[in-house]
PDB file of C-alpha atoms in Angstrom:
ATOM      1  CA  UNK A   4      12.978  85.265   6.217  1.00 46.00           C
ATOM      2  CA  UNK A   5      16.411  85.797   4.470  1.00 49.00           C
ATOM      3  CA  UNK A   6      17.463  89.594   4.670  1.00 48.00           C
ATOM      4  CA  UNK A   7      20.290  88.998   1.716  1.00 44.00           C
ATOM      5  CA  UNK A   8      18.448  87.405  -1.158  1.00 44.00           C
ATOM      6  CA  UNK A   9      19.118  88.893  -4.315  1.00 45.00           C
ATOM      7  CA  UNK A  10      15.538  89.254  -5.408  1.00 34.00           C
ATOM      8  CA  UNK A  11      17.263  90.232  -9.507  1.00 36.00           C
ATOM      9  CA  UNK A  12      18.222  86.388  -9.395  1.00 39.00           C
ATOM     10  CA  UNK A  13      14.765  85.754  -8.065  1.00 39.00           C
ATOM     11  CA  UNK A  14      12.884  86.702 -11.205  1.00 32.00           C
ATOM     12  CA  UNK A  15      15.545  85.569 -13.973  1.00 39.00           C
ATOM     13  CA  UNK A  16      15.487  81.579 -14.135  1.00 44.00           C
ATOM     14  CA  UNK A  17      15.660  80.478 -17.566  1.00 47.00           C
ATOM     15  CA  UNK A  18      12.006  80.341 -18.505  1.00 42.00           C
ATOM     16  CA  UNK A  19      10.278  76.734 -18.356  1.00 45.00           C
ATOM     17  CA  UNK A  20       7.927  74.656 -19.951  1.00 43.00           C
ATOM     18  CA  UNK A  21       4.233  75.155 -19.066  1.00 39.00           C
ATOM     19  CA  UNK A  22       4.369  71.323 -19.561  1.00 48.00           C
ATOM     20  CA  UNK A  23       5.138  69.162 -16.741  1.00 50.00           C
ATOM     21  CA  UNK A  24       6.167  65.325 -17.353  1.00 54.00           C
ATOM     22  CA  UNK A  25       5.769  62.124 -14.906  1.00 54.00           C
ATOM     23  CA  UNK A  26       8.715  60.996 -13.531  1.00 65.00           C
ATOM     24  CA  UNK A  27       9.972  58.877 -10.591  1.00 71.00           C
ATOM     25  CA  UNK A  28      11.348  61.006  -8.439  1.00 76.00           C
ATOM     26  CA  UNK A  29      11.083  59.257  -4.689  1.00 80.00           C
ATOM     27  CA  UNK A  30      14.879  58.176  -5.162  1.00 85.00           C
ATOM     28  CA  UNK A  31      15.649  61.977  -4.648  1.00 92.00           C
ATOM     29  CA  UNK A  32      16.186  63.700  -1.494  1.00 90.00           C
ATOM     30  CA  UNK A  33      12.612  65.491  -0.883  1.00 90.00           C
ATOM     31  CA  UNK A  34      11.888  69.053  -0.559  1.00 93.00           C
ATOM     32  CA  UNK A  35       9.326  71.566   0.791  1.00 90.00           C
ATOM     33  CA  UNK A  36       8.443  72.740  -2.708  1.00 90.00           C
ATOM     34  CA  UNK A  37       8.340  69.657  -4.602  1.00 92.00           C
ATOM     35  CA  UNK A  38       9.943  68.408  -7.756  1.00 95.00           C
ATOM     36  CA  UNK A  39       8.810  68.422 -11.254  1.00 94.00           C
ATOM     37  CA  UNK A  40       9.670  67.080 -15.015  1.00 94.00           C
ATOM     38  CA  UNK A  41      10.131  69.489 -17.735  1.00 93.00           C
ATOM     39  CA  UNK A  42      11.172  69.572 -21.169  1.00 95.00           C
ATOM     40  CA  UNK A  43      14.204  71.687 -22.291  1.00 96.00           C
ATOM     41  CA  UNK A  44      14.662  72.503 -26.514  1.00 96.00           C
ATOM     42  CA  UNK A  45      18.367  73.062 -27.017  1.00 96.00           C
ATOM     43  CA  UNK A  46      17.993  73.570 -30.819  1.00 93.00           C
ATOM     44  CA  UNK A  47      18.495  70.125 -32.447  1.00 92.00           C
ATOM     45  CA  UNK A  48      18.241  68.303 -29.343  1.00 95.00           C
ATOM     46  CA  UNK A  49      15.701  68.803 -26.481  1.00 96.00           C
ATOM     47  CA  UNK A  50      16.810  67.529 -22.719  1.00 97.00           C
ATOM     48  CA  UNK A  51      14.200  66.421 -19.593  1.00 96.00           C
ATOM     49  CA  UNK A  52      15.440  67.643 -16.397  1.00 97.00           C
ATOM     50  CA  UNK A  53      14.266  67.075 -12.877  1.00 96.00           C
ATOM     51  CA  UNK A  54      14.393  70.192 -11.197  1.00 96.00           C
ATOM     52  CA  UNK A  55      12.776  71.794  -7.817  1.00 96.00           C
ATOM     53  CA  UNK A  56       9.205  72.933  -8.867  1.00 94.00           C
ATOM     54  CA  UNK A  57       9.062  76.113  -6.879  1.00 93.00           C
ATOM     55  CA  UNK A  58      12.631  77.252  -6.255  1.00 94.00           C
ATOM     56  CA  UNK A  59      11.564  79.929  -4.269  1.00 93.00           C
ATOM     57  CA  UNK A  60       9.727  77.603  -1.752  1.00 93.00           C
ATOM     58  CA  UNK A  61      13.568  77.008  -0.002  1.00 93.00           C
ATOM     59  CA  UNK A  62      13.902  79.965   0.586  1.00 92.00           C
ATOM     60  CA  UNK A  63      12.152  79.871   3.698  1.00 91.00           C
ATOM     61  CA  UNK A  64      13.434  76.727   4.343  1.00 90.00           C
ATOM     62  CA  UNK A  65      15.073  76.070   8.066  1.00 92.00           C
ATOM     63  CA  UNK A  66      17.465  73.851   6.444  1.00 91.00           C
ATOM     64  CA  UNK A  67      18.247  76.404   4.385  1.00 91.00           C
ATOM     65  CA  UNK A  68      17.861  79.465   6.716  1.00 93.00           C
ATOM     66  CA  UNK A  69      20.830  77.835   8.958  1.00 94.00           C
ATOM     67  CA  UNK A  70      23.150  77.223   6.028  1.00 89.00           C
ATOM     68  CA  UNK A  71      23.067  80.772   5.359  1.00 90.00           C
ATOM     69  CA  UNK A  72      23.479  82.379   8.794  1.00 92.00           C
ATOM     70  CA  UNK A  73      26.623  79.592   8.729  1.00 92.00           C
ATOM     71  CA  UNK A  74      28.104  79.975   5.401  1.00 84.00           C
ATOM     72  CA  UNK A  75      26.285  82.555   3.298  1.00 84.00           C
ATOM     73  CA  UNK A  76      25.017  79.467   1.376  1.00 86.00           C
ATOM     74  CA  UNK A  77      22.163  80.783  -1.082  1.00 88.00           C
ATOM     75  CA  UNK A  78      20.120  77.521  -2.832  1.00 91.00           C
ATOM     76  CA  UNK A  79      20.747  78.718  -6.174  1.00 89.00           C
ATOM     77  CA  UNK A  80      21.509  75.273  -7.389  1.00 93.00           C
ATOM     78  CA  UNK A  81      17.915  75.102  -7.509  1.00 95.00           C
ATOM     79  CA  UNK A  82      16.879  77.535 -10.436  1.00 93.00           C
ATOM     80  CA  UNK A  83      17.712  76.564 -14.347  1.00 93.00           C
ATOM     81  CA  UNK A  84      19.679  80.416 -14.858  1.00 87.00           C
ATOM     82  CA  UNK A  85      19.336  81.601 -18.776  1.00 88.00           C
ATOM     83  CA  UNK A  86      22.861  81.019 -18.908  1.00 88.00           C
ATOM     84  CA  UNK A  87      22.884  77.769 -18.660  1.00 92.00           C
ATOM     85  CA  UNK A  88      20.665  76.970 -21.305  1.00 93.00           C
ATOM     86  CA  UNK A  89      23.344  79.375 -23.889  1.00 90.00           C
ATOM     87  CA  UNK A  90      25.795  77.373 -22.730  1.00 92.00           C
ATOM     88  CA  UNK A  91      24.332  74.101 -23.259  1.00 95.00           C
ATOM     89  CA  UNK A  92      23.600  74.954 -26.388  1.00 94.00           C
ATOM     90  CA  UNK A  93      27.020  76.382 -27.073  1.00 92.00           C
ATOM     91  CA  UNK A  94      28.102  72.570 -25.693  1.00 94.00           C
ATOM     92  CA  UNK A  95      26.014  71.140 -28.719  1.00 95.00           C
ATOM     93  CA  UNK A  96      27.606  72.724 -31.373  1.00 92.00           C
ATOM     94  CA  UNK A  97      31.343  72.278 -29.879  1.00 91.00           C
ATOM     95  CA  UNK A  98      33.806  71.019 -31.869  1.00 90.00           C
ATOM     96  CA  UNK A  99      35.179  68.677 -28.952  1.00 91.00           C
ATOM     97  CA  UNK A 100      36.551  65.087 -30.175  1.00 92.00           C
ATOM     98  CA  UNK A 101      34.460  61.861 -28.740  1.00 93.00           C
ATOM     99  CA  UNK A 102      35.349  61.609 -25.571  1.00 95.00           C
ATOM    100  CA  UNK A 103      37.251  64.638 -24.476  1.00 93.00           C
ATOM    101  CA  UNK A 104      36.921  65.153 -20.805  1.00 93.00           C
ATOM    102  CA  UNK A 105      34.924  67.760 -19.017  1.00 93.00           C
ATOM    103  CA  UNK A 106      34.335  68.813 -15.664  1.00 92.00           C
ATOM    104  CA  UNK A 107      31.209  70.741 -14.513  1.00 93.00           C
ATOM    105  CA  UNK A 108      31.947  73.145 -11.795  1.00 89.00           C
ATOM    106  CA  UNK A 109      28.772  74.165 -10.003  1.00 90.00           C
ATOM    107  CA  UNK A 110      26.443  71.943 -11.971  1.00 94.00           C
ATOM    108  CA  UNK A 111      23.281  73.028 -10.410  1.00 95.00           C
ATOM    109  CA  UNK A 112      20.713  70.721 -11.885  1.00 97.00           C
ATOM    110  CA  UNK A 113      22.885  68.809 -14.703  1.00 97.00           C
ATOM    111  CA  UNK A 114      22.094  70.777 -17.548  1.00 97.00           C
ATOM    112  CA  UNK A 115      25.039  71.345 -19.428  1.00 96.00           C
ATOM    113  CA  UNK A 116      26.444  68.672 -17.663  1.00 97.00           C
ATOM    114  CA  UNK A 117      24.321  66.139 -19.819  1.00 98.00           C
ATOM    115  CA  UNK A 118      23.976  68.500 -22.683  1.00 97.00           C
ATOM    116  CA  UNK A 119      27.832  67.565 -22.239  1.00 96.00           C
ATOM    117  CA  UNK A 120      27.099  63.927 -22.491  1.00 98.00           C
ATOM    118  CA  UNK A 121      24.713  64.435 -25.221  1.00 97.00           C
ATOM    119  CA  UNK A 122      28.061  65.670 -27.335  1.00 96.00           C
ATOM    120  CA  UNK A 123      30.034  62.607 -26.460  1.00 97.00           C
ATOM    121  CA  UNK A 124      32.314  64.000 -23.964  1.00 96.00           C
ATOM    122  CA  UNK A 125      33.087  62.477 -20.578  1.00 97.00           C
ATOM    123  CA  UNK A 126      31.409  63.756 -18.463  1.00 97.00           C
ATOM    124  CA  UNK A 127      32.317  64.793 -14.193  1.00 96.00           C
ATOM    125  CA  UNK A 128      29.366  67.074 -12.561  1.00 97.00           C
ATOM    126  CA  UNK A 129      30.134  68.641  -8.947  1.00 94.00           C
ATOM    127  CA  UNK A 130      28.556  71.334  -7.179  1.00 93.00           C
ATOM    128  CA  UNK A 131      28.982  72.278  -3.479  1.00 89.00           C
ATOM    129  CA  UNK A 132      25.121  71.083  -2.819  1.00 93.00           C
ATOM    130  CA  UNK A 133      24.176  67.538  -2.442  1.00 94.00           C
ATOM    131  CA  UNK A 134      21.153  67.724  -3.474  1.00 95.00           C
ATOM    132  CA  UNK A 135      22.482  69.176  -6.610  1.00 96.00           C
ATOM    133  CA  UNK A 136      25.298  66.199  -7.247  1.00 97.00           C
ATOM    134  CA  UNK A 137      21.827  64.100  -6.505  1.00 96.00           C
ATOM    135  CA  UNK A 138      19.342  65.728  -9.084  1.00 97.00           C
ATOM    136  CA  UNK A 139      22.293  66.118 -11.332  1.00 98.00           C
ATOM    137  CA  UNK A 140      23.248  62.152 -11.680  1.00 97.00           C
ATOM    138  CA  UNK A 141      19.640  61.617 -11.696  1.00 96.00           C
ATOM    139  CA  UNK A 142      19.288  63.973 -14.614  1.00 97.00           C
ATOM    140  CA  UNK A 143      21.826  62.290 -16.770  1.00 97.00           C
ATOM    141  CA  UNK A 144      20.241  58.655 -16.159  1.00 95.00           C
ATOM    142  CA  UNK A 145      17.131  60.506 -17.133  1.00 95.00           C
ATOM    143  CA  UNK A 146      18.249  61.733 -20.685  1.00 96.00           C
ATOM    144  CA  UNK A 147      19.667  57.286 -20.863  1.00 96.00           C
ATOM    145  CA  UNK A 148      23.351  58.764 -19.516  1.00 97.00           C
ATOM    146  CA  UNK A 149      24.526  56.204 -16.990  1.00 96.00           C
ATOM    147  CA  UNK A 150      28.092  56.548 -17.523  1.00 97.00           C
ATOM    148  CA  UNK A 151      27.986  60.593 -15.776  1.00 97.00           C
ATOM    149  CA  UNK A 152      29.783  61.103 -12.981  1.00 96.00           C
ATOM    150  CA  UNK A 153      28.908  63.653 -10.095  1.00 96.00           C
ATOM    151  CA  UNK A 154      30.501  64.591  -6.995  1.00 94.00           C
ATOM    152  CA  UNK A 155      30.263  67.056  -4.009  1.00 95.00           C
ATOM    153  CA  UNK A 156      33.009  69.736  -4.708  1.00 89.00           C
ATOM    154  CA  UNK A 157      33.568  73.083  -3.227  1.00 82.00           C
ATOM    155  CA  UNK A 158      34.657  74.937  -6.914  1.00 72.00           C
ATOM    156  CA  UNK A 159      36.245  77.274  -4.256  1.00 71.00           C
ATOM    157  CA  UNK A 160      38.704  75.003  -4.074  1.00 76.00           C
ATOM    158  CA  UNK A 161      40.531  73.595  -7.046  1.00 72.00           C
ATOM    159  CA  UNK A 162      40.225  69.441  -7.431  1.00 75.00           C
ATOM    160  CA  UNK A 163      43.626  67.564  -8.156  1.00 78.00           C
ATOM    161  CA  UNK A 164      42.772  66.181 -11.542  1.00 82.00           C
ATOM    162  CA  UNK A 165      43.136  68.141 -14.837  1.00 83.00           C
ATOM    163  CA  UNK A 166      40.645  68.475 -17.741  1.00 86.00           C
ATOM    164  CA  UNK A 167      40.581  69.759 -20.744  1.00 87.00           C
ATOM    165  CA  UNK A 168      37.326  71.298 -20.589  1.00 89.00           C
ATOM    166  CA  UNK A 169      36.359  72.672 -18.089  1.00 87.00           C
ATOM    167  CA  UNK A 170      32.466  74.709 -17.600  1.00 89.00           C
ATOM    168  CA  UNK A 171      30.718  76.892 -15.424  1.00 84.00           C
ATOM    169  CA  UNK A 172      27.282  79.012 -15.127  1.00 83.00           C
ATOM    170  CA  UNK A 173      26.628  81.720 -12.653  1.00 76.00           C
ATOM    171  CA  UNK A 174      29.473  81.432 -10.924  1.00 74.00           C
ATOM    172  CA  UNK A 175      30.444  84.677 -10.226  1.00 60.00           C
ATOM    173  CA  UNK A 176      27.625  86.388 -10.246  1.00 60.00           C
ATOM    174  CA  UNK A 177      28.842  87.720  -6.723  1.00 57.00           C
ATOM    175  CA  UNK A 178      31.845  89.249  -6.153  1.00 55.00           C
ATOM    176  CA  UNK A 179      33.239  87.700  -3.543  1.00 56.00           C
ATOM    177  CA  UNK A 180      33.390  84.402  -5.896  1.00 55.00           C
ATOM    178  CA  UNK A 181      35.233  85.610  -7.979  1.00 52.00           C
ATOM    179  CA  UNK A 182      37.961  86.555  -5.729  1.00 58.00           C
ATOM    180  CA  UNK A 183      37.475  82.877  -5.079  1.00 54.00           C
ATOM    181  CA  UNK A 184      37.949  81.591  -8.243  1.00 55.00           C
ATOM    182  CA  UNK A 185      41.477  83.275  -9.232  1.00 55.00           C
ATOM    183  CA  UNK A 186      43.116  80.612  -8.259  1.00 55.00           C
ATOM    184  CA  UNK A 187      41.644  78.437 -10.682  1.00 55.00           C
ATOM    185  CA  UNK A 188      41.192  81.332 -13.718  1.00 47.00           C
ATOM    186  CA  UNK A 189      44.671  81.674 -14.722  1.00 39.00           C
ATOM    187  CA  UNK A 190      46.213  78.535 -15.538  1.00 40.00           C
ATOM    188  CA  UNK A 191      49.434  78.160 -15.824  1.00 36.00           C
ATOM    189  CA  UNK A 192      52.393  75.383 -16.242  1.00 33.00           C
ATOM    190  CA  UNK A 193      51.840  74.681 -12.446  1.00 34.00           C
ATOM    191  CA  UNK A 194      48.053  74.535 -12.358  1.00 34.00           C
ATOM    192  CA  UNK A 195      46.098  71.829 -11.830  1.00 38.00           C
ATOM    193  CA  UNK A 196      43.771  72.950 -14.107  1.00 36.00           C
ATOM    194  CA  UNK A 197      43.834  72.837 -17.752  1.00 38.00           C
ATOM    195  CA  UNK A 198      43.240  76.246 -19.747  1.00 35.00           C
ATOM    196  CA  UNK A 199      40.467  75.078 -21.223  1.00 46.00           C
ATOM    197  CA  UNK A 200      37.896  77.152 -19.160  1.00 45.00           C
ATOM    198  CA  UNK A 201      34.862  78.462 -19.881  1.00 50.00           C
ATOM    199  CA  UNK A 202      32.319  80.547 -18.101  1.00 47.00           C
ATOM    200  CA  UNK A 203      28.651  81.809 -18.402  1.00 44.00           C
ATOM    201  CA  UNK A 204      26.792  84.193 -16.428  1.00 39.00           C
ATOM    202  CA  UNK A 205      23.768  86.103 -17.009  1.00 45.00           C
ATOM    203  CA  UNK A 206      25.912  89.525 -15.835  1.00 40.00           C
ATOM    204  CA  UNK A 207      29.101  88.816 -17.561  1.00 35.00           C
ATOM    205  CA  UNK A 208      27.178  88.849 -20.737  1.00 35.00           C
TER     206      UNK A 208
END
């Protein structure tokens, strides 16, 4: 059992509909808690996502425990946090031109990135965790979007490309992550990342 689990985050994931839908998850990596498919209403749009069925079960997984010992890793990607719901609704209402290039940092299960694609953006979803990348790409396709890119990226190390819009939810919940993000939160003429950065966090609202 992890000694440093923050129980405040365990009890505050986004409320999920009780209805579990049927979807082929055989192409996703196996999880000890299994996968479930649920729908998330976002105003005028409803998105369908494959998500870990009982993400708390990952906290006892041997692979997760070993990663936590190595790098203080936590499977935050497996939870759909309230900030992602709020940001997804805002993204769907944004006045960005069609085809706007969007980078999502820490994509989790892909809700915000899929919402951005539904808005008509060209989306690159990224996460530190390979399972997150796999399920986010799966969820883009589940909603009919085959042209979304998803790849592994440690957001603490800024990418080489520039993007007019950068999105991130609950990246800065822990103090150590706020310090690591200083290199890209402040953009200037020499920055590798553009200044259109939007962050959402339950703790920062």
